[in-house]
Amino acid sequence: MSKNTISSSTITEDELLNHWQGHRRLTRKVIDAFPEDKLFNHRIGEMRPFAEMAMELIDIAVPGVNGIVSGKWQRFEEIQDRKSPKTKEEILKLWDWSTEKIDELWAQIPEGRFQETEVAFEIYEGTIWSHFFYFLDNEIHHRGQGYVYLRSLGIEPPFFWER
């Protein structure tokens, strides 16, 4: 087949959002599977408690999509006022707020934006799609740590395919 007759398939921006939101639904299940005290206090080695990892994901998600939309790479506190959560319920409430805000912002991403190059959060230079995949990869990485924590507590984590 000649190069001119090869067609390519790509994922749409809506499909990409749905894929990410599937991961977010699964990560929410992992957060919810933790006993309250273990969410904030359980550690293995030098790893942080899962509550801190979950907050890192929250702190990246909306500011990241806001940066994709606007080119303004602000910290979470510059976008939404928040206190450090003290309960699982407060973390889940922030998670749910973030999920809704991501859907709202995603619809505002300009055409062709994922191919542009930009410095995110005044540190990371790359294409917008590479920044987005960092957000997703980071979530998967931390969720994996959450799975290890849950198993160490004798808790069966959610199936990874149930998104």
PDB file of C-alpha atoms in Angstrom:
ATOM      1  CA  MET A   1       0.000   0.000   0.000  1.00  0.00           C
ATOM      2  CA  SER A   2       1.447   3.380  -0.922  1.00  0.00           C
ATOM      3  CA  LYS A   3       1.933   6.078   1.653  1.00  0.00           C
ATOM      4  CA  ASN A   4      -0.771   8.220   0.059  1.00  0.00           C
ATOM      5  CA  THR A   5      -3.475   5.587   0.537  1.00  0.00           C
ATOM      6  CA  ILE A   6      -2.820   4.834   4.212  1.00  0.00           C
ATOM      7  CA  SER A   7      -5.456   6.289   6.444  1.00  0.00           C
ATOM      8  CA  SER A   8      -4.860   6.931  10.099  1.00  0.00           C
ATOM      9  CA  SER A   9      -7.200   6.825  13.034  1.00  0.00           C
ATOM     10  CA  THR A  10      -6.992   9.189  15.918  1.00  0.00           C
ATOM     11  CA  ILE A  11      -8.795   9.512  19.176  1.00  0.00           C
ATOM     12  CA  THR A  12     -11.090  12.489  19.417  1.00  0.00           C
ATOM     13  CA  GLU A  13     -10.800  15.004  22.209  1.00  0.00           C
ATOM     14  CA  ASP A  14     -14.116  13.766  23.629  1.00  0.00           C
ATOM     15  CA  GLU A  15     -12.853  10.169  23.592  1.00  0.00           C
ATOM     16  CA  LEU A  16      -9.673  11.314  25.320  1.00  0.00           C
ATOM     17  CA  LEU A  17     -11.709  13.070  28.015  1.00  0.00           C
ATOM     18  CA  ASN A  18     -13.899   9.992  28.492  1.00  0.00           C
ATOM     19  CA  HIS A  19     -10.803   7.834  28.841  1.00  0.00           C
ATOM     20  CA  TRP A  20      -9.347  10.146  31.493  1.00  0.00           C
ATOM     21  CA  GLN A  21     -12.647  10.421  33.336  1.00  0.00           C
ATOM     22  CA  GLY A  22     -12.743   6.607  33.407  1.00  0.00           C
ATOM     23  CA  HIS A  23      -9.384   6.651  35.146  1.00  0.00           C
ATOM     24  CA  ARG A  24     -10.660   9.316  37.522  1.00  0.00           C
ATOM     25  CA  ARG A  25     -13.712   7.197  38.384  1.00  0.00           C
ATOM     26  CA  LEU A  26     -11.406   4.306  39.207  1.00  0.00           C
ATOM     27  CA  THR A  27      -9.079   6.479  41.300  1.00  0.00           C
ATOM     28  CA  ARG A  28     -12.119   7.751  43.195  1.00  0.00           C
ATOM     29  CA  LYS A  29     -13.025   4.132  44.009  1.00  0.00           C
ATOM     30  CA  VAL A  30      -9.497   3.601  45.328  1.00  0.00           C
ATOM     31  CA  ILE A  31      -9.765   6.672  47.567  1.00  0.00           C
ATOM     32  CA  ASP A  32     -13.135   5.482  48.818  1.00  0.00           C
ATOM     33  CA  ALA A  33     -11.819   1.963  49.556  1.00  0.00           C
ATOM     34  CA  PHE A  34      -9.448   3.277  52.237  1.00  0.00           C
ATOM     35  CA  PRO A  35     -10.467   3.261  55.877  1.00  0.00           C
ATOM     36  CA  GLU A  36     -10.554   6.892  57.043  1.00  0.00           C
ATOM     37  CA  ASP A  37      -7.500   6.720  59.299  1.00  0.00           C
ATOM     38  CA  LYS A  38      -5.399   4.681  56.862  1.00  0.00           C
ATOM     39  CA  LEU A  39      -6.060   7.124  54.018  1.00  0.00           C
ATOM     40  CA  PHE A  40      -4.201   9.814  55.953  1.00  0.00           C
ATOM     41  CA  ASN A  41      -1.693   7.773  57.953  1.00  0.00           C
ATOM     42  CA  HIS A  42      -0.745   4.497  56.255  1.00  0.00           C
ATOM     43  CA  ARG A  43       2.732   4.406  54.717  1.00  0.00           C
ATOM     44  CA  ILE A  44       5.055   1.858  53.248  1.00  0.00           C
ATOM     45  CA  GLY A  45       8.687   2.846  53.409  1.00  0.00           C
ATOM     46  CA  GLU A  46       9.175   6.441  52.384  1.00  0.00           C
ATOM     47  CA  MET A  47       5.960   6.654  50.339  1.00  0.00           C
ATOM     48  CA  ARG A  48       3.461   9.342  51.300  1.00  0.00           C
ATOM     49  CA  PRO A  49      -0.007   8.530  52.637  1.00  0.00           C
ATOM     50  CA  PHE A  50      -2.511   8.056  49.818  1.00  0.00           C
ATOM     51  CA  ALA A  51      -4.444  11.167  50.897  1.00  0.00           C
ATOM     52  CA  GLU A  52      -1.404  13.251  49.946  1.00  0.00           C
ATOM     53  CA  MET A  53      -1.146  11.504  46.580  1.00  0.00           C
ATOM     54  CA  ALA A  54      -4.859  12.071  45.946  1.00  0.00           C
ATOM     55  CA  MET A  55      -4.439  15.747  46.758  1.00  0.00           C
ATOM     56  CA  GLU A  56      -1.538  15.979  44.320  1.00  0.00           C
ATOM     57  CA  LEU A  57      -3.835  14.621  41.612  1.00  0.00           C
ATOM     58  CA  ILE A  58      -6.546  17.118  42.568  1.00  0.00           C
ATOM     59  CA  ASP A  59      -4.005  19.937  42.590  1.00  0.00           C
ATOM     60  CA  ILE A  60      -2.913  19.069  39.036  1.00  0.00           C
ATOM     61  CA  ALA A  61      -6.219  18.207  37.317  1.00  0.00           C
ATOM     62  CA  VAL A  62      -8.206  21.444  37.148  1.00  0.00           C
ATOM     63  CA  PRO A  63      -5.159  23.735  37.001  1.00  0.00           C
ATOM     64  CA  GLY A  64      -3.808  21.527  34.205  1.00  0.00           C
ATOM     65  CA  VAL A  65      -6.957  21.651  32.097  1.00  0.00           C
ATOM     66  CA  ASN A  66      -7.300  25.357  32.858  1.00  0.00           C
ATOM     67  CA  GLY A  67      -3.748  25.791  31.535  1.00  0.00           C
ATOM     68  CA  ILE A  68      -4.606  23.807  28.413  1.00  0.00           C
ATOM     69  CA  VAL A  69      -7.622  26.045  27.819  1.00  0.00           C
ATOM     70  CA  SER A  70      -6.170  29.435  28.679  1.00  0.00           C
ATOM     71  CA  GLY A  71      -2.380  29.183  28.691  1.00  0.00           C
ATOM     72  CA  LYS A  72      -2.498  30.346  32.317  1.00  0.00           C
ATOM     73  CA  TRP A  73      -0.827  27.653  34.424  1.00  0.00           C
ATOM     74  CA  GLN A  74      -2.044  28.603  37.892  1.00  0.00           C
ATOM     75  CA  ARG A  75      -1.855  26.707  41.153  1.00  0.00           C
ATOM     76  CA  PHE A  76      -5.080  25.175  42.499  1.00  0.00           C
ATOM     77  CA  GLU A  77      -5.357  27.862  45.180  1.00  0.00           C
ATOM     78  CA  GLU A  78      -5.381  30.555  42.492  1.00  0.00           C
ATOM     79  CA  ILE A  79      -8.391  28.920  40.807  1.00  0.00           C
ATOM     80  CA  GLN A  80     -10.433  27.632  43.738  1.00  0.00           C
ATOM     81  CA  ASP A  81     -10.228  28.437  47.428  1.00  0.00           C
ATOM     82  CA  ARG A  82      -9.625  25.302  49.463  1.00  0.00           C
ATOM     83  CA  LYS A  83      -8.431  24.158  52.842  1.00  0.00           C
ATOM     84  CA  SER A  84      -6.423  20.995  53.364  1.00  0.00           C
ATOM     85  CA  PRO A  85      -8.986  18.216  53.695  1.00  0.00           C
ATOM     86  CA  LYS A  86      -9.086  16.387  57.016  1.00  0.00           C
ATOM     87  CA  THR A  87     -11.539  13.634  56.060  1.00  0.00           C
ATOM     88  CA  LYS A  88     -12.096  11.184  53.244  1.00  0.00           C
ATOM     89  CA  GLU A  89     -15.438  12.887  52.592  1.00  0.00           C
ATOM     90  CA  GLU A  90     -13.685  16.232  52.053  1.00  0.00           C
ATOM     91  CA  ILE A  91     -11.208  14.669  49.599  1.00  0.00           C
ATOM     92  CA  LEU A  92     -14.040  12.974  47.687  1.00  0.00           C
ATOM     93  CA  LYS A  93     -15.957  16.252  47.589  1.00  0.00           C
ATOM     94  CA  LEU A  94     -12.928  18.004  46.050  1.00  0.00           C
ATOM     95  CA  TRP A  95     -12.487  15.077  43.658  1.00  0.00           C
ATOM     96  CA  ASP A  96     -16.101  15.338  42.515  1.00  0.00           C
ATOM     97  CA  TRP A  97     -15.865  19.120  42.148  1.00  0.00           C
ATOM     98  CA  SER A  98     -12.716  18.657  40.051  1.00  0.00           C
ATOM     99  CA  THR A  99     -14.419  16.077  37.847  1.00  0.00           C
ATOM    100  CA  GLU A 100     -17.270  18.472  37.056  1.00  0.00           C
ATOM    101  CA  LYS A 101     -14.877  21.369  36.478  1.00  0.00           C
ATOM    102  CA  ILE A 102     -12.755  19.261  34.098  1.00  0.00           C
ATOM    103  CA  ASP A 103     -15.853  18.534  31.980  1.00  0.00           C
ATOM    104  CA  GLU A 104     -16.755  22.224  31.955  1.00  0.00           C
ATOM    105  CA  LEU A 105     -13.252  23.377  30.986  1.00  0.00           C
ATOM    106  CA  TRP A 106     -12.603  20.600  28.473  1.00  0.00           C
ATOM    107  CA  ALA A 107     -15.367  21.922  26.230  1.00  0.00           C
ATOM    108  CA  GLN A 108     -13.418  25.202  25.993  1.00  0.00           C
ATOM    109  CA  ILE A 109     -10.149  23.762  24.637  1.00  0.00           C
ATOM    110  CA  PRO A 110      -9.337  25.594  21.395  1.00  0.00           C
ATOM    111  CA  GLU A 111      -9.054  23.610  18.172  1.00  0.00           C
ATOM    112  CA  GLY A 112      -5.494  22.417  17.573  1.00  0.00           C
ATOM    113  CA  ARG A 113      -4.382  23.288  21.095  1.00  0.00           C
ATOM    114  CA  PHE A 114      -2.930  19.842  21.855  1.00  0.00           C
ATOM    115  CA  GLN A 115      -0.244  20.341  19.173  1.00  0.00           C
ATOM    116  CA  GLU A 116       1.050  23.615  20.629  1.00  0.00           C
ATOM    117  CA  THR A 117       4.195  23.844  22.757  1.00  0.00           C
ATOM    118  CA  GLU A 118       4.129  25.675  26.056  1.00  0.00           C
ATOM    119  CA  VAL A 119       5.793  25.845  29.460  1.00  0.00           C
ATOM    120  CA  ALA A 120       3.406  24.386  32.036  1.00  0.00           C
ATOM    121  CA  PHE A 121       3.511  25.648  35.610  1.00  0.00           C
ATOM    122  CA  GLU A 122       6.598  27.764  34.762  1.00  0.00           C
ATOM    123  CA  ILE A 123       8.768  24.628  34.703  1.00  0.00           C
ATOM    124  CA  TYR A 124       7.813  21.978  32.146  1.00  0.00           C
ATOM    125  CA  GLU A 125       8.241  22.740  28.455  1.00  0.00           C
ATOM    126  CA  GLY A 126       6.469  20.463  26.031  1.00  0.00           C
ATOM    127  CA  THR A 127       3.475  19.995  23.816  1.00  0.00           C
ATOM    128  CA  ILE A 128       0.057  20.333  25.370  1.00  0.00           C
ATOM    129  CA  TRP A 129      -0.633  16.669  24.606  1.00  0.00           C
ATOM    130  CA  SER A 130       2.554  15.693  26.479  1.00  0.00           C
ATOM    131  CA  HIS A 131       1.463  17.735  29.497  1.00  0.00           C
ATOM    132  CA  PHE A 132      -1.943  16.081  29.412  1.00  0.00           C
ATOM    133  CA  PHE A 133      -0.409  12.607  29.250  1.00  0.00           C
ATOM    134  CA  TYR A 134       1.754  13.501  32.234  1.00  0.00           C
ATOM    135  CA  PHE A 135      -1.419  14.243  34.228  1.00  0.00           C
ATOM    136  CA  LEU A 136      -2.869  10.882  33.212  1.00  0.00           C
ATOM    137  CA  ASP A 137       0.358   8.893  33.738  1.00  0.00           C
ATOM    138  CA  ASN A 138       0.890  10.494  37.145  1.00  0.00           C
ATOM    139  CA  GLU A 139      -2.611   9.475  38.204  1.00  0.00           C
ATOM    140  CA  ILE A 140      -2.090   5.888  37.075  1.00  0.00           C
ATOM    141  CA  HIS A 141       1.257   5.776  38.902  1.00  0.00           C
ATOM    142  CA  HIS A 142      -0.204   7.024  42.190  1.00  0.00           C
ATOM    143  CA  ARG A 143      -3.269   4.827  41.883  1.00  0.00           C
ATOM    144  CA  GLY A 144      -0.893   1.867  41.595  1.00  0.00           C
ATOM    145  CA  GLN A 145       0.674   2.937  44.874  1.00  0.00           C
ATOM    146  CA  GLY A 146      -2.828   3.082  46.351  1.00  0.00           C
ATOM    147  CA  TYR A 147      -3.397  -0.507  45.208  1.00  0.00           C
ATOM    148  CA  VAL A 148      -0.230  -1.591  47.030  1.00  0.00           C
ATOM    149  CA  TYR A 149      -1.409   0.199  50.179  1.00  0.00           C
ATOM    150  CA  LEU A 150      -4.861  -1.378  50.021  1.00  0.00           C
ATOM    151  CA  ARG A 151      -3.411  -4.849  49.543  1.00  0.00           C
ATOM    152  CA  SER A 152      -1.026  -4.283  52.466  1.00  0.00           C
ATOM    153  CA  LEU A 153      -4.100  -3.494  54.573  1.00  0.00           C
ATOM    154  CA  GLY A 154      -5.818  -6.699  53.458  1.00  0.00           C
ATOM    155  CA  ILE A 155      -8.315  -4.772  51.279  1.00  0.00           C
ATOM    156  CA  GLU A 156      -9.083  -5.960  47.754  1.00  0.00           C
ATOM    157  CA  PRO A 157      -8.688  -2.914  45.470  1.00  0.00           C
ATOM    158  CA  PRO A 158     -11.197  -2.175  42.711  1.00  0.00           C
ATOM    159  CA  PHE A 159     -10.583  -4.051  39.471  1.00  0.00           C
ATOM    160  CA  PHE A 160      -8.443  -1.851  37.242  1.00  0.00           C
ATOM    161  CA  TRP A 161     -10.724  -2.384  34.258  1.00  0.00           C
ATOM    162  CA  GLU A 162     -13.865  -1.158  36.067  1.00  0.00           C
ATOM    163  CA  ARG A 163     -13.792   2.408  34.975  1.00  0.00           C
TER     164      ARG A 163
END
